[in-house]
Short mmCIF file of C-alpha atoms and ligand atoms in Angstrom, two decimals:
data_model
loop_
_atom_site.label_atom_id
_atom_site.label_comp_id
_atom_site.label_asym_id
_atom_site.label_seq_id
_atom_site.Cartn_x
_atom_site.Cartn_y
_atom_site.Cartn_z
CA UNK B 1 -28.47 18.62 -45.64
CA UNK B 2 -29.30 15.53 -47.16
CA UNK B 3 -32.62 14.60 -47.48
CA UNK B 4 -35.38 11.54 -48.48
CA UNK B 5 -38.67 11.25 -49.21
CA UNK B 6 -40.28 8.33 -49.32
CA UNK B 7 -43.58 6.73 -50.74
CA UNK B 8 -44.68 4.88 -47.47
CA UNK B 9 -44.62 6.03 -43.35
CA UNK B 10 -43.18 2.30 -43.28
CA UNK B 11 -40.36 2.99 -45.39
CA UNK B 12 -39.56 5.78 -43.49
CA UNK B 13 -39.40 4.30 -40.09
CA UNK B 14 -37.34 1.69 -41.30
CA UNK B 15 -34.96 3.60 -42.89
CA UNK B 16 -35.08 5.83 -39.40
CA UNK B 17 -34.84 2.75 -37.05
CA UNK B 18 -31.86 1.67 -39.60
CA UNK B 19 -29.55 4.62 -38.56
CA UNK B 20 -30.55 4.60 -35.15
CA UNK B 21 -29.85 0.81 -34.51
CA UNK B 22 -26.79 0.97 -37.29
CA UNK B 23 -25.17 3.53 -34.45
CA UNK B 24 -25.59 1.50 -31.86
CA UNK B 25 -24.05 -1.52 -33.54
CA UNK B 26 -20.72 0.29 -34.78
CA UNK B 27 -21.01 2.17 -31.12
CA UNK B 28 -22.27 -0.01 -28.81
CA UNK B 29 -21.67 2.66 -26.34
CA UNK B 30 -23.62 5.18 -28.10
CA UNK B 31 -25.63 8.26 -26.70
CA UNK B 32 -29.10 8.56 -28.70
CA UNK B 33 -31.12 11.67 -28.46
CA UNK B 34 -34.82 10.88 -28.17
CA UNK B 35 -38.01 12.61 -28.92
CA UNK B 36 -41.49 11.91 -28.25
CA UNK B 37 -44.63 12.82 -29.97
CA UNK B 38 -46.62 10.76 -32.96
CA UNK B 39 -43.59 10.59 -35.53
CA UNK B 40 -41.36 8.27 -33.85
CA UNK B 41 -44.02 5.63 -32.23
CA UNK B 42 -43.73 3.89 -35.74
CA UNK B 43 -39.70 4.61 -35.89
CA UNK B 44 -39.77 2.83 -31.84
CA UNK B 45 -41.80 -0.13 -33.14
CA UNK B 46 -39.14 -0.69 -36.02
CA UNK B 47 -35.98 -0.50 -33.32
CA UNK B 48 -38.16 -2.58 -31.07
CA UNK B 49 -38.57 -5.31 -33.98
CA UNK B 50 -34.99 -4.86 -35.15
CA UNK B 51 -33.38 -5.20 -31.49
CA UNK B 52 -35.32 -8.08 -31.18
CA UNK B 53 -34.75 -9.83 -34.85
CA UNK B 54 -30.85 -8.83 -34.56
CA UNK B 55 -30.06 -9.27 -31.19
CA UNK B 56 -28.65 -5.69 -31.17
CA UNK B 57 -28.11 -4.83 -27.36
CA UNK B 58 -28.90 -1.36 -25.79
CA UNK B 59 -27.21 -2.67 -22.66
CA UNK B 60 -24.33 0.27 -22.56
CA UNK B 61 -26.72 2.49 -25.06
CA UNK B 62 -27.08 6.21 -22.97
CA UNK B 63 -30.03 8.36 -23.97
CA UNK B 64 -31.09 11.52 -23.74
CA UNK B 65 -35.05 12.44 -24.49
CA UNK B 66 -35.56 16.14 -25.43
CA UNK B 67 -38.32 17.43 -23.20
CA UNK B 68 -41.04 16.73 -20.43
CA UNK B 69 -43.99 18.49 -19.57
CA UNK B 70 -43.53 20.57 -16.27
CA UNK B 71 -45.88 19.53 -13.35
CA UNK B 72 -46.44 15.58 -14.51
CA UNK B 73 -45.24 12.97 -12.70
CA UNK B 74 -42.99 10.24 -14.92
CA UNK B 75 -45.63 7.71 -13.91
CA UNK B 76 -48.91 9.70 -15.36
CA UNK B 77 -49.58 8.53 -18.96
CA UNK B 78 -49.28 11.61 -20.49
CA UNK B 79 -45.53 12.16 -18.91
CA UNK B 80 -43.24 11.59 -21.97
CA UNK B 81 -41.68 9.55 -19.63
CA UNK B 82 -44.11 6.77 -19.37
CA UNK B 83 -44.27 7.47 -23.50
CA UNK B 84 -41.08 6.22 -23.55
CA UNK B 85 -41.21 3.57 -21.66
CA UNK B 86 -44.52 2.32 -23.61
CA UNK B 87 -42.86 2.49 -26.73
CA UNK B 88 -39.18 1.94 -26.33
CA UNK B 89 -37.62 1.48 -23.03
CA UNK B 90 -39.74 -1.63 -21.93
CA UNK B 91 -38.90 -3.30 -25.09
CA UNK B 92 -35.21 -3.10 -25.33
CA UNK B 93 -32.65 -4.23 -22.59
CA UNK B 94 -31.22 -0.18 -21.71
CA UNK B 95 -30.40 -0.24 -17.80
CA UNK B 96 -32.96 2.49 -16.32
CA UNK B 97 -29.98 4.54 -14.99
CA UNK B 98 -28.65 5.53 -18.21
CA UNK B 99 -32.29 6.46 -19.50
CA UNK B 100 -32.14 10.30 -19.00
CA UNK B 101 -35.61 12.71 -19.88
CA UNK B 102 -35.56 16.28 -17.75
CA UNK B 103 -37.35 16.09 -14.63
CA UNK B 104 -40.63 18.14 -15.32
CA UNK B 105 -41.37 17.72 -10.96
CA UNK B 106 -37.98 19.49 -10.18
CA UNK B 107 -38.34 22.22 -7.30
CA UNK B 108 -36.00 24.06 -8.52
CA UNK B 109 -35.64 23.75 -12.58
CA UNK B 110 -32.87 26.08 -13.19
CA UNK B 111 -30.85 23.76 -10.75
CA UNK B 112 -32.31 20.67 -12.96
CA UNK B 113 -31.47 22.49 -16.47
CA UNK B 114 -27.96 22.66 -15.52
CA UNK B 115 -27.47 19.31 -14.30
CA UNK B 116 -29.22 18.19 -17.76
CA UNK B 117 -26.89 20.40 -19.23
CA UNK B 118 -23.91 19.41 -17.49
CA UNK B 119 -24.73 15.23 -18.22
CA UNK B 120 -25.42 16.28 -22.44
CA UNK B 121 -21.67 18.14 -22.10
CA UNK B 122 -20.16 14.96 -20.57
CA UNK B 123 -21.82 12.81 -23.04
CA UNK B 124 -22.56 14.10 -26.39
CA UNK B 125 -25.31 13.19 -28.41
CA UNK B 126 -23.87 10.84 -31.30
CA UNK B 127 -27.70 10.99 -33.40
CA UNK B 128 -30.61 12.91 -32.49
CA UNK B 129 -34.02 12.63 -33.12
CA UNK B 130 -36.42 15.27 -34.16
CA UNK B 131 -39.89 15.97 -34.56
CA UNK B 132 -41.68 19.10 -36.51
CA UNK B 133 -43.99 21.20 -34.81
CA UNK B 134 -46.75 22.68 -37.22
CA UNK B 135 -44.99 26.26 -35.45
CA UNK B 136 -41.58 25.29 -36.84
CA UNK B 137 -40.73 24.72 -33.14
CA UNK B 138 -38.15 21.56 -32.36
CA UNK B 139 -38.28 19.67 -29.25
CA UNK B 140 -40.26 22.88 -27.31
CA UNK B 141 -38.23 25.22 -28.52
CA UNK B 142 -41.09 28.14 -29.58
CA UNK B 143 -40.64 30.87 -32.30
CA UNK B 144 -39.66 33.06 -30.95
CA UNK B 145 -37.30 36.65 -31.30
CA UNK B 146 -34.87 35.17 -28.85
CA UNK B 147 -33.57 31.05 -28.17
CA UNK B 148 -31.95 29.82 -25.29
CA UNK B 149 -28.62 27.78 -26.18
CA UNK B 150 -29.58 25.36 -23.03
CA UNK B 151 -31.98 23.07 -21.00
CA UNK B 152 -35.01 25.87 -19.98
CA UNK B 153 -38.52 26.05 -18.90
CA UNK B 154 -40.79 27.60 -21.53
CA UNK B 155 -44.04 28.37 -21.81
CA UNK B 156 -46.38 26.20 -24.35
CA UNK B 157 -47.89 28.41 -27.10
CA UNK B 158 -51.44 27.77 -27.30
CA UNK B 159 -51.27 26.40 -31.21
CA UNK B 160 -48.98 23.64 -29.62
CA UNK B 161 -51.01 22.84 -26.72
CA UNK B 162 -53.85 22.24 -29.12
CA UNK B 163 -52.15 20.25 -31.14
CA UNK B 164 -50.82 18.25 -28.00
CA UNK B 165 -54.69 18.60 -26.53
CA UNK B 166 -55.16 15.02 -28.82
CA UNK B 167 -53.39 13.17 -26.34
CA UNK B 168 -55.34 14.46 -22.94
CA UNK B 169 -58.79 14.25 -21.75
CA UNK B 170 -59.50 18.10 -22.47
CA UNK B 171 -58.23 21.54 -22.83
CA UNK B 172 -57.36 21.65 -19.19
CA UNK B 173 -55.37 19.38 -18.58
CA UNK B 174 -52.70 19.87 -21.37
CA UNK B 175 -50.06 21.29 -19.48
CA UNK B 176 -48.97 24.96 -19.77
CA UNK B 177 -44.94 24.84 -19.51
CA UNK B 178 -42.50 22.09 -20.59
CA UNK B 179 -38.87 21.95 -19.84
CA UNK B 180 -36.79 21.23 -23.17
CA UNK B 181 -33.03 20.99 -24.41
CA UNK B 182 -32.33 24.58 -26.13
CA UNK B 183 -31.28 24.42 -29.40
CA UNK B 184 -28.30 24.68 -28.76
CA UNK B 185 -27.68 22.03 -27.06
CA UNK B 186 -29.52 20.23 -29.62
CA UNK B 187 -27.21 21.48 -32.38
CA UNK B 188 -24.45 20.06 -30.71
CA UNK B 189 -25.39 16.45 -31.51
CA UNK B 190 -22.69 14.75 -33.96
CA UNK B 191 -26.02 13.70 -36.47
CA UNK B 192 -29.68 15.00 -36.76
CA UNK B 193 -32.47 12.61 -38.15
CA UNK B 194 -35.47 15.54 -38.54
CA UNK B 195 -38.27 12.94 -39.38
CA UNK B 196 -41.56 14.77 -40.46
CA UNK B 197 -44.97 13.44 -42.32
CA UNK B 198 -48.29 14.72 -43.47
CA UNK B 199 -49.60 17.20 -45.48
CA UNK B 200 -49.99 19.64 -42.66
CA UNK B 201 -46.16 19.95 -42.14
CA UNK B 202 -45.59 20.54 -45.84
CA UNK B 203 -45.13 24.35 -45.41
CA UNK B 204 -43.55 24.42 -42.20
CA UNK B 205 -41.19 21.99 -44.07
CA UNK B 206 -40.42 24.15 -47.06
CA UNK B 207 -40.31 27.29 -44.61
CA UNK B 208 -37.70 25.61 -42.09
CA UNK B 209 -35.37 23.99 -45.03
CA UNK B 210 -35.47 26.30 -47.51
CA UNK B 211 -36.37 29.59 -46.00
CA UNK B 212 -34.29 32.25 -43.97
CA UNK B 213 -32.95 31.52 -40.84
CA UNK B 214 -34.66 32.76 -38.04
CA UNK B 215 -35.32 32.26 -34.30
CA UNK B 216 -38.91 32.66 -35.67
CA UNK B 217 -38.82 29.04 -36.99
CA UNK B 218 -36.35 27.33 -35.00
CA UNK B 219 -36.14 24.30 -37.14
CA UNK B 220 -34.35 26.75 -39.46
CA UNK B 221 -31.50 26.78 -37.70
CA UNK B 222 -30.87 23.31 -38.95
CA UNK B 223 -29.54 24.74 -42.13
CA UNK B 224 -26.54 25.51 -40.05
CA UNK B 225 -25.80 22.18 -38.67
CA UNK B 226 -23.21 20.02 -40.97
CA UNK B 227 -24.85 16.52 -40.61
CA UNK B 228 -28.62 16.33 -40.57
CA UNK B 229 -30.72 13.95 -42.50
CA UNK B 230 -34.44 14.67 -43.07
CA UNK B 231 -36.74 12.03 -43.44
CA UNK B 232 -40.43 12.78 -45.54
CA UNK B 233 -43.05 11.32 -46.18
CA UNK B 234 -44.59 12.25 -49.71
CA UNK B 235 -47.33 14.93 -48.08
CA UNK B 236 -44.67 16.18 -45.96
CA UNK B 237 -42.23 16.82 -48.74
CA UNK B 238 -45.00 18.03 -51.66
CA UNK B 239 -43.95 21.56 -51.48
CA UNK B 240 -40.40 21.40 -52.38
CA UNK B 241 -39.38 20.88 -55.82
C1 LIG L 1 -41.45 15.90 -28.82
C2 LIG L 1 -41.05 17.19 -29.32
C3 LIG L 1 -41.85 17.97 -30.32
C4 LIG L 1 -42.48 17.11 -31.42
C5 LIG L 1 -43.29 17.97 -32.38
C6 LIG L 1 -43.98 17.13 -33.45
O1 LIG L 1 -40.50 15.40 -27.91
O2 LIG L 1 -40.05 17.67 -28.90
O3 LIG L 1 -41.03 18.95 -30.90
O4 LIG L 1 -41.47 16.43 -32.10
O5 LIG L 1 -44.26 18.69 -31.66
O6 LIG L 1 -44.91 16.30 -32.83
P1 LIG L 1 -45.71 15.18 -33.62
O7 LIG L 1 -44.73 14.14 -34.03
O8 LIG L 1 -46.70 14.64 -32.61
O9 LIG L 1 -46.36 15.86 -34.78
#
């Protein structure tokens, strides 16, 4: 695992944009895995301002976000859908058919898990994107005593929908199930970029790279990936020495 902390969040978008955008050049057909949340809006910005500065095209760029809350339609604000369309997608020249986030108004979402599944299998994630929950959870993965390998419907513990309750008008109307890649699925990307700040993370941070394994924290299973990079900012990183 090799890992960076920097002084500045600028630094550390930068550096995060810089991998992202440094695929996509040597791979112009490259698959990205995308998450949503706080920590990449200043990462998006950067890629934004870099696609722009160095004419770097997303035209045959594939991606593949990580999760969507069940029961919001991709044009409500709070859908990570319009999210990513706000901060990346309307910037950058990626044809709308090869934007791919799961379908959180499927009928049937076992039917729409496997066909996510079935599109990662056919084309592999070359970098992925991650977020920290302050639970140790990764995209919506939950601790929990079992993890499913695939694209599933879980059910939001209430510590994450209060820390997602920031983005809605109340309570209410944060949503109570999401559908998310599994981690397995997510462990199957060639790299992972875990990018994490604050001081609030720091101990989920030293728990999920530095203590056991576990299902418990499922950013711990990280440890068993061969190519992640994790990206701190100094609060973030304080409690590992
Ligand atoms: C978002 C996601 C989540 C977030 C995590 C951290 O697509 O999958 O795992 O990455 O909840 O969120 P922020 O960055 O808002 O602290």
């Amino acid at each position: 695992m090799e890992m960076i902390i920097f002084d500045t969040q600028q630094e550390l978008d930068a550096y995060a944009a810089e991998l992202f955008v440094g695929i996509v050049k040597e791979k112009p057909d490259a698959v990205l895995g995308l998450a949503t949340g706080s920590t990449p809006i200043g990462i998006y910005d950067k890629i934004v301002e870099l696609h722009k500065q160095n004419n770097v095209s997303f035209k045959d760029v594939t991606t593949f976000n990580l999760d969507e809350y069940v029961g919001i339609k991709p044009d409500n604000d709070q859908s990570y859908a319009y999210y990513m369309k706000q901060h990346l997608f309307s910037h950058i020249d990626i044809p709308e058919n090869q934007i791919h986030l799961p379908n959180g108004m499927a009928s049937d979402v076992e039917l729409e898990s496997n066909a996510y599944d079935a599109m990662l299998e056919a084309r592999p994630v070359d970098i992925q994107l991650l977020g920290l929950g302050h639970n140790g959870h990764i995209g919506f993965n939950e601790p929990d005593v079992n993890l499913s390998g695939g694209t599933h419907v879980v059910k939001l513990k209430e510590e994450t929908r209060e820390a997602n309750a920031r983005f809605f008008d109340s309570m209410d109307e944060v949503p109570e199930y999401a559908i998310t890649m599994g981690v397995g699925s997510i462990l199957k990307a060639n790299t992972i970029v875990l990018a994490v700040r604050g001081a609030d993370k720091a101990e989920i941070v030293k728990e999920a790279l530095t203590g056991p394994i576990t299902t418990n924290v499922p950013a711990s299973l990280l440890q068993t990936h061969a190519r992640v990079i994790v990206l701190l900012d100094r609060e973030a990183g304080r409690m590992l020495s």
